[in-house]
Coordinates of C-alpha atoms and ligand atoms in Angstrom, one line a residue:
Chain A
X1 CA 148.6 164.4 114.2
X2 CA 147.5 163.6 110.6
X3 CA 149.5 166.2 107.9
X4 CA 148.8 169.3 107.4
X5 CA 146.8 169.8 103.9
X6 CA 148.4 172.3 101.6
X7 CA 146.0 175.6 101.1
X8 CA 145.6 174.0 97.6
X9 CA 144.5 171.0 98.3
X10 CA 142.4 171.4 101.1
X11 CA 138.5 171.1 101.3
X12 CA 137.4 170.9 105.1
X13 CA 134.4 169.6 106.3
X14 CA 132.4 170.4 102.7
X15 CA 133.8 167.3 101.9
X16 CA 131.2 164.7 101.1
X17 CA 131.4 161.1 102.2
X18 CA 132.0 158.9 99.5
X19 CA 128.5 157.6 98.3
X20 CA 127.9 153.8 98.9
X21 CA 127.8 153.3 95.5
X22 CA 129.6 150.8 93.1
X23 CA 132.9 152.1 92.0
X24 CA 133.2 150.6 88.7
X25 CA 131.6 148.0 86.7
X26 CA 133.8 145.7 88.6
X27 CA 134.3 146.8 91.4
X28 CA 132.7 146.9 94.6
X29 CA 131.2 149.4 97.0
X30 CA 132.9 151.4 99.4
X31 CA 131.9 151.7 102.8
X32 CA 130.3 154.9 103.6
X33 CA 131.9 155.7 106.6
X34 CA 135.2 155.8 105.3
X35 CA 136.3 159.3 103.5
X36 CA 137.3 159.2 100.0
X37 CA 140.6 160.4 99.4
X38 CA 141.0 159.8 95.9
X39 CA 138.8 159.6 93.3
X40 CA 140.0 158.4 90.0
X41 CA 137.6 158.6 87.4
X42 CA 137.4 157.0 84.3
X43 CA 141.1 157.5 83.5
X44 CA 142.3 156.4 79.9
X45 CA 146.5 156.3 79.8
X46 CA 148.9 156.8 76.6
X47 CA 152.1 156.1 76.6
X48 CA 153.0 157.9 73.3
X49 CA 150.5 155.9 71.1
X50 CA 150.2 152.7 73.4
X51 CA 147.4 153.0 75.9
X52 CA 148.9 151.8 79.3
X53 CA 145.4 152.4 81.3
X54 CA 141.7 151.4 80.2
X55 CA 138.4 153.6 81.4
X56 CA 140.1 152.8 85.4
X57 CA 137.7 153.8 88.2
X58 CA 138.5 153.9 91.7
X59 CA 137.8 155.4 95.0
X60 CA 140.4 154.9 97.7
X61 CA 139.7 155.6 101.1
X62 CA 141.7 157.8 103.6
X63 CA 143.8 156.3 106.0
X64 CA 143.9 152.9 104.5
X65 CA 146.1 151.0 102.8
X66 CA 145.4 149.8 99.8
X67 CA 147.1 147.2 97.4
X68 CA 147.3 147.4 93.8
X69 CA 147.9 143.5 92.4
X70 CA 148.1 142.6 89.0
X71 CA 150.8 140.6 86.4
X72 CA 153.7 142.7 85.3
X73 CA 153.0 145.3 82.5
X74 CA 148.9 145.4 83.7
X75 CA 149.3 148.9 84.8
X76 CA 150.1 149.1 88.7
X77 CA 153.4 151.5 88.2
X78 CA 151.2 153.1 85.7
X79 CA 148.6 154.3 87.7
X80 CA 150.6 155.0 90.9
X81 CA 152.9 157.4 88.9
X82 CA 149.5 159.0 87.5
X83 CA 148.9 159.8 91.4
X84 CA 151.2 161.9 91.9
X85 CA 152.3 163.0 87.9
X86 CA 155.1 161.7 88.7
X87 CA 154.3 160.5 84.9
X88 CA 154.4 164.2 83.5
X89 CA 158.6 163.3 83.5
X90 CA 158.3 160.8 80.7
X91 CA 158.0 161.9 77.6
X92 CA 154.9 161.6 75.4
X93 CA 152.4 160.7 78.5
X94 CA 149.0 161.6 79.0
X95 CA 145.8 161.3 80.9
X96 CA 143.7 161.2 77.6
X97 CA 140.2 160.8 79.6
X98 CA 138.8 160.9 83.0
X99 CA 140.1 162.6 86.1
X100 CA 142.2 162.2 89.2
X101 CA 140.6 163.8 92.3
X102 CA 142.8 163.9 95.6
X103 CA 140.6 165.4 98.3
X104 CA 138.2 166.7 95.9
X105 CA 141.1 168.9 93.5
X106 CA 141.5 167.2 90.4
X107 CA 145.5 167.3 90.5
X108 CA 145.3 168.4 86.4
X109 CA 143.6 171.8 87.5
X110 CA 145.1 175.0 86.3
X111 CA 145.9 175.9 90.2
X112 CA 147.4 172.9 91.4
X113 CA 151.3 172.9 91.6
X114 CA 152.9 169.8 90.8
X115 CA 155.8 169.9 93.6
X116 CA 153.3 170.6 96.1
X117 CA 151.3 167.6 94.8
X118 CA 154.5 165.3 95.2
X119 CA 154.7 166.5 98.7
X120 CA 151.2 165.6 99.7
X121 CA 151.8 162.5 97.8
X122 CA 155.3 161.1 98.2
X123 CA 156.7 158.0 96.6
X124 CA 158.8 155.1 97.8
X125 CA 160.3 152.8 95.2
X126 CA 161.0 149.1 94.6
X127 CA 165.0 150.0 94.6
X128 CA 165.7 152.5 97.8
X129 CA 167.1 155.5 96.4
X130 CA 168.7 157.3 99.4
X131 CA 170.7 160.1 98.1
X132 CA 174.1 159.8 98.5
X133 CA 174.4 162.1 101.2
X134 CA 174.3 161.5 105.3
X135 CA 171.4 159.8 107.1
X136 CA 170.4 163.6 108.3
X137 CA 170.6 165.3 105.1
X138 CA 168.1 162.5 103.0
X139 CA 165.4 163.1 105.6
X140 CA 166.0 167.2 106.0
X141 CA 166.4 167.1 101.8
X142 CA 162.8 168.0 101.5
X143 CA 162.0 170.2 104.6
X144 CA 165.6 172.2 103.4
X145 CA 164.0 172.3 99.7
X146 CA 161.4 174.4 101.1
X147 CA 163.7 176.8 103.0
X148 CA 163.5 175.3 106.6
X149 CA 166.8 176.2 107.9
X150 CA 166.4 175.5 111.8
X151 CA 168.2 173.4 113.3
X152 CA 166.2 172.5 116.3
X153 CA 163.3 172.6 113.7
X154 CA 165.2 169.8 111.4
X155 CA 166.6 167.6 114.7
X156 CA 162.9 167.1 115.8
X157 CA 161.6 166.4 112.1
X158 CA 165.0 163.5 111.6
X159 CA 164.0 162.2 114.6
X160 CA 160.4 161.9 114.5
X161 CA 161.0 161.0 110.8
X162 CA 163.6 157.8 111.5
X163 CA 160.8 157.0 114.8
X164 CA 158.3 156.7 112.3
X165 CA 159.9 154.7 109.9
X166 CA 161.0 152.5 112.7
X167 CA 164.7 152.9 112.4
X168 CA 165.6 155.1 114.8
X169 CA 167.6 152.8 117.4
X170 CA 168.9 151.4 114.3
X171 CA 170.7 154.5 113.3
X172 CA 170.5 157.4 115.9
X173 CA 174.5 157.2 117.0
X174 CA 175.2 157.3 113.3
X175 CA 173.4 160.3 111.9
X176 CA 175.7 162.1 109.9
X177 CA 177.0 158.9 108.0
X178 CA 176.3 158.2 104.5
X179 CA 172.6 156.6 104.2
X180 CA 174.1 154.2 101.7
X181 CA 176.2 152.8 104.4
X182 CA 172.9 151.0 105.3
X183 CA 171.6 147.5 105.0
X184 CA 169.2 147.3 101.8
X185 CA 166.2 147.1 104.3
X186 CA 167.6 149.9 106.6
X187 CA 167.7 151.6 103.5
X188 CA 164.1 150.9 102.2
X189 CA 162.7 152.5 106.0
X190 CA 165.0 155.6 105.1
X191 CA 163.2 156.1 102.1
X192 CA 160.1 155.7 104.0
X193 CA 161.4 158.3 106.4
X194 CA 161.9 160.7 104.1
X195 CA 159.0 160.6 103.0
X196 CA 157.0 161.1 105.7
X197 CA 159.4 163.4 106.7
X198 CA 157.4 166.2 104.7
X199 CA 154.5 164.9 106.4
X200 CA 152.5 164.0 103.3
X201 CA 148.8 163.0 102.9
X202 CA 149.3 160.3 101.0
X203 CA 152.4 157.6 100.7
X204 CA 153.1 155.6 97.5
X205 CA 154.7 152.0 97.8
X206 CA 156.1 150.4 94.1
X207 CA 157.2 147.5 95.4
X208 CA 158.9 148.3 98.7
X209 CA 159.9 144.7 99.5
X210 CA 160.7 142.7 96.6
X211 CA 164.6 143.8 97.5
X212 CA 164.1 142.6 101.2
X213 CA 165.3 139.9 102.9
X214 CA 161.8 138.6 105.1
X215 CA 163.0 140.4 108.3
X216 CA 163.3 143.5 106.5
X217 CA 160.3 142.9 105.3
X218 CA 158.2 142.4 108.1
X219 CA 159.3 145.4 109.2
X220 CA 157.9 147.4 106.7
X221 CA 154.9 145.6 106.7
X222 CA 154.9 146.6 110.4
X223 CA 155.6 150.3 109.6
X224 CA 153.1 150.4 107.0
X225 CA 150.5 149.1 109.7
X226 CA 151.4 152.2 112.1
X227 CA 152.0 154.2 109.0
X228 CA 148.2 153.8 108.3
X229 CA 146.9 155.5 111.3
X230 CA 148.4 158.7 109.7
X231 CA 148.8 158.2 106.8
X232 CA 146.7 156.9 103.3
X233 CA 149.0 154.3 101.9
X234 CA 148.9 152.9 98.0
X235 CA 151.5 149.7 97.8
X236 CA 152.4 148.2 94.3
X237 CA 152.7 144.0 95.5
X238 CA 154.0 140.7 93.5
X239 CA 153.8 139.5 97.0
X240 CA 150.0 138.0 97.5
X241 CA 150.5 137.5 101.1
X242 CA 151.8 140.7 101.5
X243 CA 148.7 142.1 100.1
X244 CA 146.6 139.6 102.1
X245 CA 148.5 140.8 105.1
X246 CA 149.4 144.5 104.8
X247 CA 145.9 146.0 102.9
X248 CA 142.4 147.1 103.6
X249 CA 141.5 146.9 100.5
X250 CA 143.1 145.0 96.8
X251 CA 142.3 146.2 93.5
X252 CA 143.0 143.6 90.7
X253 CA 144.7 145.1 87.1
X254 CA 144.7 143.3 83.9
X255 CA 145.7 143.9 80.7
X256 CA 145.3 147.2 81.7
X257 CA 141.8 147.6 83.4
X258 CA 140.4 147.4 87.2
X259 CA 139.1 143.7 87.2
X260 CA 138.0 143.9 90.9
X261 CA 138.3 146.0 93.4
X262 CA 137.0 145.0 96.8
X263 CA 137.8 144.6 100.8
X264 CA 141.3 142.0 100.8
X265 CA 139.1 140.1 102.6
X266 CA 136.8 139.6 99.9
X267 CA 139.6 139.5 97.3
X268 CA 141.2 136.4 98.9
X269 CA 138.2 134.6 100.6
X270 CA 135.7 135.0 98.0
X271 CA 136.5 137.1 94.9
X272 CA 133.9 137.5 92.4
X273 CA 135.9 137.4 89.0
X274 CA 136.9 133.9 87.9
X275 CA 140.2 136.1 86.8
X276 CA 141.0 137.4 90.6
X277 CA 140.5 133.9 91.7
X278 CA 143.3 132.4 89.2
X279 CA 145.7 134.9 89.8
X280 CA 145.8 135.0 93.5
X281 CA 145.6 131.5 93.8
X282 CA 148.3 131.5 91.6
X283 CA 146.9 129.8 88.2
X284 CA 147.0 132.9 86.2
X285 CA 149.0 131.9 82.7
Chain B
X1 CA 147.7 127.1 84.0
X2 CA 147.8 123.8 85.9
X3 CA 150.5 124.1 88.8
X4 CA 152.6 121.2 89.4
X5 CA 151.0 120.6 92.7
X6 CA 147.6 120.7 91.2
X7 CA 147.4 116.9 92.2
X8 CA 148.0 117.3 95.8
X9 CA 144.4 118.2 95.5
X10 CA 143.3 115.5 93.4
X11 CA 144.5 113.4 95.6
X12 CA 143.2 114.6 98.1
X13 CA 139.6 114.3 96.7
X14 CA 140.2 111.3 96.1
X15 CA 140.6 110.3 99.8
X16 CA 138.0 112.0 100.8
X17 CA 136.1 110.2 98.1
X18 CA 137.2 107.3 99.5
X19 CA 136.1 107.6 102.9
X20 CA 132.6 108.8 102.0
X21 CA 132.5 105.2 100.3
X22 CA 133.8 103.3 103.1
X23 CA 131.6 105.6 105.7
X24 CA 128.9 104.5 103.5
X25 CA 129.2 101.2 102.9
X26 CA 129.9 100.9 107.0
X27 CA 127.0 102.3 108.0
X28 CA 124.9 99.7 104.9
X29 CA 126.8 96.7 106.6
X30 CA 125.9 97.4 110.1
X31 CA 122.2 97.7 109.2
X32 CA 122.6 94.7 107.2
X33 CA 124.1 93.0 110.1
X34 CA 121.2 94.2 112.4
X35 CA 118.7 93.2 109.9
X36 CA 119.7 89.6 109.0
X37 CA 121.3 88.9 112.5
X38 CA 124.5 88.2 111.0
X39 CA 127.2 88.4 113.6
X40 CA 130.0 87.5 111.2
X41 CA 129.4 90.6 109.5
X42 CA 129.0 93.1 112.4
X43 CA 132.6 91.8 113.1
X44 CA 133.7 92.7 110.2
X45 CA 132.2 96.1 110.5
X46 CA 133.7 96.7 113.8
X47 CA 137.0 95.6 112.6
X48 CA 137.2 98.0 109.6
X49 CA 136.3 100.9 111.6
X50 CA 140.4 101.6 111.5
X51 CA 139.9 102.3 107.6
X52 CA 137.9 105.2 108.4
X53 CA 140.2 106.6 111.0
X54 CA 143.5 105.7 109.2
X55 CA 142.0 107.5 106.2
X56 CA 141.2 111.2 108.7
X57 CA 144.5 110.5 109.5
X58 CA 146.0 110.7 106.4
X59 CA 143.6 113.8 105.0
X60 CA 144.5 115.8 107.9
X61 CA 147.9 115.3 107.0
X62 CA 147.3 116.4 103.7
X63 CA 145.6 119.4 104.3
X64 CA 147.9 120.7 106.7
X65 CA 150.8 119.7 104.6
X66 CA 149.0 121.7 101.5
X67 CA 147.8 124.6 103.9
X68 CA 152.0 124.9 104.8
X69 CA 153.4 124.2 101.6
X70 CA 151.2 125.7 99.1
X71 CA 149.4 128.5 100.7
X72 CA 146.0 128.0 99.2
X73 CA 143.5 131.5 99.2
X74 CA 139.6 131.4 98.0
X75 CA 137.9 128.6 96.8
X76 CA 141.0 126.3 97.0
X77 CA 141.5 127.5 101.1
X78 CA 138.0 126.5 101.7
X79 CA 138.1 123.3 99.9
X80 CA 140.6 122.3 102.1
X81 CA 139.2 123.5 105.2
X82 CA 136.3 121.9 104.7
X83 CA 137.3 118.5 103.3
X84 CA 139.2 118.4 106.9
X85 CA 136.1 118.8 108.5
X86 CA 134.3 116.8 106.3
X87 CA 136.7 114.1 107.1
X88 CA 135.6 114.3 111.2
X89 CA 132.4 114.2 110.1
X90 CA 132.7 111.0 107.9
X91 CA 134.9 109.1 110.9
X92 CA 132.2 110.1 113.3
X93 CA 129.9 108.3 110.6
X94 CA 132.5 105.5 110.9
X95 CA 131.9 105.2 114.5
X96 CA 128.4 105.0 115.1
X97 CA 128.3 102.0 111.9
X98 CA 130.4 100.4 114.6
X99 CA 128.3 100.8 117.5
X100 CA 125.3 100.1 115.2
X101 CA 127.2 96.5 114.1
X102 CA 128.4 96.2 118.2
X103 CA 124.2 96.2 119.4
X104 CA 123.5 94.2 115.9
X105 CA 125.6 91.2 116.9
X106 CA 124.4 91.6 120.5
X107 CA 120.6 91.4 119.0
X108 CA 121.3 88.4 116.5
X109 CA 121.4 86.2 119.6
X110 CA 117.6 86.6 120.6
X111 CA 114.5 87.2 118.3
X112 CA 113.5 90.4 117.0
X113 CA 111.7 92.8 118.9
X114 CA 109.4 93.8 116.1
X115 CA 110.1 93.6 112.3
X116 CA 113.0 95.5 111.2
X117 CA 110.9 98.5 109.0
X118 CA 111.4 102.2 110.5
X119 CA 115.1 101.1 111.2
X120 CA 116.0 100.5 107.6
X121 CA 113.9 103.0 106.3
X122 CA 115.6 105.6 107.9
X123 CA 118.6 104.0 107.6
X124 CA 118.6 104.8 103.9
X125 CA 117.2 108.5 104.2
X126 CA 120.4 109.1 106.3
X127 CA 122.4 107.2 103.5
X128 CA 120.8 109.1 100.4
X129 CA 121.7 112.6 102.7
X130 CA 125.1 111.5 103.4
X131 CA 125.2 110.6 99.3
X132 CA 124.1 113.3 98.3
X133 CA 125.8 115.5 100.7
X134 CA 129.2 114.4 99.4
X135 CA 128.3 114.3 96.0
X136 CA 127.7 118.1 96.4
X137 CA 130.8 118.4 97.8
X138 CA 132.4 116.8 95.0
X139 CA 130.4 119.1 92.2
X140 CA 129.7 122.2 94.3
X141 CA 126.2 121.6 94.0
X142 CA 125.1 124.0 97.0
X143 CA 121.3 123.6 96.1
X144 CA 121.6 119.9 96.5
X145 CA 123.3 120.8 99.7
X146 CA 120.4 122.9 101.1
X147 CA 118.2 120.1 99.9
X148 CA 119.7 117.9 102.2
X149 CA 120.0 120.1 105.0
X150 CA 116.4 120.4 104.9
X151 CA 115.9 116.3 105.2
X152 CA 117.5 116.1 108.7
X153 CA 114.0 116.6 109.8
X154 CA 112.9 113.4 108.5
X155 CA 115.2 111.6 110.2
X156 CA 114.4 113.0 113.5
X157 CA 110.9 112.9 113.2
X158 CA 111.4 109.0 112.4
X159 CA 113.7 108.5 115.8
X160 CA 110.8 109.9 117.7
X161 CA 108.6 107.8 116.2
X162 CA 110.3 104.9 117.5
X163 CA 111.0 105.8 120.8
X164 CA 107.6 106.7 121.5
X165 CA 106.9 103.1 120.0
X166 CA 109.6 101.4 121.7
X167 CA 108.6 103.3 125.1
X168 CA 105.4 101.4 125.1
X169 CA 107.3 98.2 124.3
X170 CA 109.1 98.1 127.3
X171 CA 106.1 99.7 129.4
X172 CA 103.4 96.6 128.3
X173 CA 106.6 93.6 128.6
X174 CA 109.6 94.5 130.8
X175 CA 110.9 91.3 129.2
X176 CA 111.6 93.5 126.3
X177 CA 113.8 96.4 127.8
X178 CA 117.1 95.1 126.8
X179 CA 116.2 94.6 123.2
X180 CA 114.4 97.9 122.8
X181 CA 116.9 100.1 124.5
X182 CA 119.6 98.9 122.4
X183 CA 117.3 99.9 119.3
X184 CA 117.0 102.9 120.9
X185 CA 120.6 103.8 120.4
X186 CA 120.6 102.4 117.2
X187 CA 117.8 104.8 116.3
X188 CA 120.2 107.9 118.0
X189 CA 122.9 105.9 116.0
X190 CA 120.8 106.4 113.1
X191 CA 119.8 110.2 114.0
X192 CA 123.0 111.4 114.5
X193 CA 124.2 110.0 111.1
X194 CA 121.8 112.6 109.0
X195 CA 123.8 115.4 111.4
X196 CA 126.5 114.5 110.4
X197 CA 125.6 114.6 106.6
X198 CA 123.7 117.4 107.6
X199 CA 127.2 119.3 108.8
X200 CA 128.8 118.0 105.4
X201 CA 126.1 119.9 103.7
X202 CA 126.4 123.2 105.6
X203 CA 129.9 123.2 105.1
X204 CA 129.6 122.7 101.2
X205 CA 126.9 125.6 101.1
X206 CA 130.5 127.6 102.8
X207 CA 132.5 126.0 100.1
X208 CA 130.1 126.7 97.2
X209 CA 129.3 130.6 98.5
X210 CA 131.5 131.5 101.5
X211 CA 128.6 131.7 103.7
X212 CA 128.2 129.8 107.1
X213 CA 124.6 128.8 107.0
X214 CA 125.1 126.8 110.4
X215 CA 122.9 127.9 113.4
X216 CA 121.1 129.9 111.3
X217 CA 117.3 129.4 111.0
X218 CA 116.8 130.2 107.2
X219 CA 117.2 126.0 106.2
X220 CA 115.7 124.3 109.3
X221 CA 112.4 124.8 108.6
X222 CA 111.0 121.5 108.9
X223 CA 109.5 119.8 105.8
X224 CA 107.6 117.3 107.9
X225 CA 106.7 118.8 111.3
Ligands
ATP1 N1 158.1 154.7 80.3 C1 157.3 154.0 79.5 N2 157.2 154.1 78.2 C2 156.4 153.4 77.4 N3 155.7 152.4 77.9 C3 155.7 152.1 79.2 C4 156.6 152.9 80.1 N4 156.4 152.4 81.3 C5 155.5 151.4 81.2 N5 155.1 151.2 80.0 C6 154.2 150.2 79.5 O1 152.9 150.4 80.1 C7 152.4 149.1 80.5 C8 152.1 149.1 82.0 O2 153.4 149.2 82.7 P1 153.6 149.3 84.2 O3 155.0 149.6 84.5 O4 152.6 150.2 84.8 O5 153.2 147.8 84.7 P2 153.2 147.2 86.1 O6 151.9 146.6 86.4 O7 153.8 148.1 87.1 O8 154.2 145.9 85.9 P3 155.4 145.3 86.9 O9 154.6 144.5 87.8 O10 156.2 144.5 85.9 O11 156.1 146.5 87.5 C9 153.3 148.1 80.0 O12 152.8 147.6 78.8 C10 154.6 148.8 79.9 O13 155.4 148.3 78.8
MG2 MG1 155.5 148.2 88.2

């Protein structure tokens, strides 16, 4: 069942299909089958006085996953954070230009409410962060939040939750023990089932490996895989065969501007900026 | 930035260089031999064949190695991909010098058929495509490449030339059937040379633009026919 949309976010079937247009200067056109899910628009960032993001356009398609590369300080965090104002908590930020569209809501308008946005679009971060609290409470945290108190309610949604996130054998005889009594990758899936567990839209990935062993990470790359049949996914890689592996679709940041933006495919077979090339082939300096 | 395993691919080239040369100068040798009836030197063709092969050898080696150890994407994947192919290709080269030399020594010890004209003639287009076809490969010179795709037709029409030629040899003297069937397969020899270049070609056009131009019908439009 894909998530439910939240009564301010939705637009049915007036939807349009994205165009099959270019999507930036640099990048490249998106199918026009696939549904646009977000639509970022010409977004200039500031950090205080320092401008983080340059004039970046992009059109991200529902259920895919998509992989944000780019060296470190180019703008990946930068731009993930802006999906889901998770950057409204620092200090000093701002969207100076452009827009963010999720479904067709541009997530500044007056009537959108930023903890509902989070919910549709929920984070997982480089460092898992359960809380420290039992396995049970950091996946019901959220669905307890919004004032679900029933019990047969939260066992289904822990359940489906940990299936989800593919860590349910793993951990279903130890429920009510603290979630930082887990392995660092066991760990990284609880974060993941916590954040589906308020069955969002879209999921967010900052680096959700770089802590893992390569077991551990396989298995998220295998989760993220089934993940994308519900799910829109937006992962933040160092790993370029991680984004060769897990993505539909690669958009290149430098400096703080969309280089390219095209199939992975494309990105790693044949990329059309000299600067892709060099940097996933690993002569970027 | 250079990497420090930048020269595992200049090494690389280099063999493949390499081989293109010896391929090359093979295939030059055993026309020679067949032209002057010089048996010592289709020995020594035949002999050297195991340059060529050692040298596959050794390029696979490499590029699996590389493909393992360095996990190459884009250009640098392809390159790799197709200098391994290119490198079947060139020892396939290396084998028919050697059945070119083989028939060559076997002709030295009666007279020629007929003077030795069409042979070396097309001889050398299949030389100037397998050139060329390396060169390309070596500069990423795709238009070069389609240029010698579109030469392969030459060569064929050539090898039907002769065997319509060496047909009626054998038809007016049966006393000549030996000598003109082994032409004949030097002439398919010959013919299956320019394929080879030709397949060298195509996959540079791959290298050079990621597009597989093989099978398709937009280059073989025949210049000549
Ligand atoms: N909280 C902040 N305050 C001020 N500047 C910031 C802040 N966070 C990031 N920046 C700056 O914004 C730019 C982009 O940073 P960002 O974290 O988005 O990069 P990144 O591509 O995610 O890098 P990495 O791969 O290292 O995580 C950098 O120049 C960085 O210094
Ligand atoms: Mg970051």
């Amino acid at each position: 069942m894909p998530a439910a949309i939240s009564p301010t976010m939705e637009r049915p079937s007036a939807q349009p299909t994205a165009p099959a247009l270019a999507v930036s200067a640099a990048g490249t056109a998106a199918s026009a089958a696939a549904r646009t899910i977000i639509d970022i628009d010409h977004v200039d960032f500031f950090y205080g006085p320092s401008q983080a993001l340059h004039d970046v356009s992009l059109k991200l398609d529902e259920k895919k996953v998509t992989a944000f590369i780019g060296p470190s300080g180019c703008g990946k965090s930068t731009l993930l954070r802006c999906l889901n104002r998770m950057n409204d908590l620092i200090d000093g930020t701002r969207v100076a230009k452009g827009s963010i569209k999720i479904r067709g809501v541009d997530i500044h308008g007056p009537q959108v409410d930023v903890i509902e946005l989070r919910k549709r679009v929920g984070m997982v971060f480089q460092k898992s962060n359960p809380f420290p609290k039992s396995i049970y409470d950091n996946i019901t945290y959220g669905l307890r939040l919004q004032g679900v108190k029933d019990k047969s309610r939260l066992d289904a949604v822990v359940e489906k939750s940990l299936r989800g996130a593919a860590l349910w054998d793993e951990v279903k005889d130890r429920l009510h023990t603290s979630g930082l009594g887990l392995s660092g990758g066991q760990q990284q899936r609880l974060c993941i089932a916590r954040a589906i567990a308020v069955e969002p839209d879209i999921i967010l990935m900052d680096e959700p490996c770089s802590a893992l062993d390569p077991i551990s990470t396989s298995k998220v790359e295998e989760l993220i895989h089934e993940l994308k049949k519900q799910f829109t996914i937006v992962i933040v890689t160092h790993n370029m065969q991680q984004a060769a592996r897990c993505s539909d679709q690669t958009a290149f940041f430098y400096l703080g501007r969309l280089v390219e933006f095209a199939d992975t495919r494309t990105i790693f077979m044949n990329p059309a900026n000299p600067q892709t090339e060099a940097y996933v082939s690993g002569r970027f300096g | 930035m250079k990497r420090f395993f930048d020269a595992e691919l200049e090494t690389f080239r280099s063999h493949l260089v390499l081989m293109g040369e010896t391929s090359i100068r093979q295939v030059r040798d055993a026309i020679r031999a067949l032209v002057e009836a010089d048996i010592s030197l289709a020995d020594r063709v035949v002999a050297a064949d195991d340059e060529v092969d050692q040298l596959e050898i050794k390029i696979d080696d490499e590029a699996i190695r590389y493909m393992n150890l360095r996990s190459p994407v884009a250009t640098e994947l392809r390159f790799v991909i197709v200098g391994m192919k290119a490198s079947h290709d060139l020892e396939r080269v290396g084998d028919e010098a050697s059945n070119i030399a083989k028939r060559a020594a076997k002709l030295a010890a009666e007279p020629p058929l007929k003077p030795y004209i069409d042979i070396p003639r097309m001889a050398n287009i299949a030389l100037e495509m397998l050139r060329d076809a390396l060169d390309c490969f070596l500069h990423m010179d795709s238009d070069k490449a389609i240029a010698v795709v579109k030469r392969d037709s030459e060569v064929d029409a050539i090898n039907k030339q002769l065997y319509r030629e060496l047909t009626s040899f054998m038809i007016e003297k049966p006393g000549t059937i030996s000598r003109a069937i082994e032409l004949m397969f030097i002439s398919k020899s010959i013919e299956r040379i320019a394929d080879h270049a030709t397949n060298i070609a195509e996959e540079m056009v791959f290298l050079a633009q990621a597009r597989d131009i093989r099978h398709t019908d937009e280059l073989k439009k025949s210049t000549l026919s």
